[in-house]
Amino acid sequence: MKITMEMSLYNFEAWGGAVDTLERIKEADLCDELEEYLNELYPDGISDTTLNDILWFDADDILEALELPTDDVVVYE
């Protein structure tokens, strides 16, 4: 059985390494921008597991696309 639903990233409950990435995006108030970005990449939608994997394993790419610093970037103030 296949169940499909729409949801906002603000309501997505990430797990594992994706939690930190999603929290950074939420804190920056960029969930809408990420949703647009993912809709362009995946016009047919993605599963919750795929979304979590993207947030976990492609975190640097996602943060870079949203113009947020990655862990590899040193920010001088």
Short mmCIF file of C-alpha atoms in Angstrom, two decimals:
data_model
loop_
_atom_site.label_atom_id
_atom_site.label_comp_id
_atom_site.label_asym_id
_atom_site.label_seq_id
_atom_site.Cartn_x
_atom_site.Cartn_y
_atom_site.Cartn_z
CA MET A 1 0.00 0.00 0.00
CA LYS A 2 1.22 3.47 -0.87
CA ILE A 3 0.09 6.52 1.12
CA THR A 4 0.95 9.99 -0.09
CA MET A 5 0.46 13.22 1.84
CA GLU A 6 1.54 16.82 1.76
CA MET A 7 3.16 18.42 4.75
CA SER A 8 5.21 21.43 5.66
CA LEU A 9 8.81 21.03 6.69
CA TYR A 10 7.86 22.91 9.85
CA ASN A 11 5.87 19.80 10.84
CA PHE A 12 8.33 17.16 9.62
CA GLU A 13 9.80 15.06 12.42
CA ALA A 14 13.34 14.28 11.31
CA TRP A 15 15.44 11.58 12.93
CA GLY A 16 19.13 10.78 13.31
CA GLY A 17 21.56 13.22 11.75
CA ALA A 18 18.79 15.04 9.90
CA VAL A 19 17.48 16.59 13.13
CA ASP A 20 20.33 19.13 13.40
CA THR A 21 20.06 20.14 9.75
CA LEU A 22 16.32 20.68 9.96
CA GLU A 23 16.65 22.66 13.18
CA ARG A 24 19.19 24.99 11.56
CA ILE A 25 16.82 25.54 8.65
CA LYS A 26 13.88 26.17 10.98
CA GLU A 27 15.90 28.62 13.10
CA ALA A 28 16.81 30.53 9.94
CA ASP A 29 13.13 30.49 8.90
CA LEU A 30 14.01 28.93 5.54
CA CYS A 31 11.61 25.97 5.42
CA ASP A 32 9.59 27.55 2.62
CA GLU A 33 12.73 28.10 0.55
CA LEU A 34 13.84 24.51 1.10
CA GLU A 35 10.40 23.25 0.10
CA GLU A 36 10.62 25.21 -3.16
CA TYR A 37 14.14 23.87 -3.79
CA LEU A 38 13.06 20.27 -3.17
CA ASN A 39 9.92 20.69 -5.30
CA GLU A 40 12.14 21.72 -8.21
CA LEU A 41 14.42 18.72 -7.71
CA TYR A 42 11.61 16.24 -7.05
CA PRO A 43 8.45 17.41 -8.83
CA ASP A 44 6.77 14.05 -8.20
CA GLY A 45 7.47 14.26 -4.47
CA ILE A 46 9.62 12.16 -2.15
CA SER A 47 9.07 9.84 0.78
CA ASP A 48 9.72 10.84 4.36
CA THR A 49 12.73 8.53 4.43
CA THR A 50 14.19 10.15 1.32
CA LEU A 51 13.63 13.61 2.80
CA ASN A 52 15.33 12.55 6.01
CA ASP A 53 18.25 11.05 4.07
CA ILE A 54 18.66 14.28 2.10
CA LEU A 55 18.70 16.34 5.30
CA TRP A 56 21.15 13.90 6.89
CA PHE A 57 23.55 12.85 4.16
CA ASP A 58 23.33 15.89 1.86
CA ALA A 59 23.23 18.48 4.65
CA ASP A 60 26.16 20.52 3.31
CA ASP A 61 24.57 20.76 -0.15
CA ILE A 62 21.21 21.78 1.32
CA LEU A 63 22.73 24.37 3.66
CA GLU A 64 24.83 25.77 0.83
CA ALA A 65 21.78 26.04 -1.44
CA LEU A 66 20.05 28.01 1.33
CA GLU A 67 23.17 30.13 1.82
CA LEU A 68 23.66 28.93 5.39
CA PRO A 69 27.11 28.14 6.75
CA THR A 70 28.10 24.48 6.76
CA ASP A 71 30.20 22.84 9.45
CA ASP A 72 33.15 23.01 7.06
CA VAL A 73 32.99 26.80 6.81
CA VAL A 74 34.71 28.96 9.39
CA VAL A 75 32.76 32.11 10.13
CA TYR A 76 34.73 35.07 11.47
CA GLU A 77 32.85 37.74 13.39
#
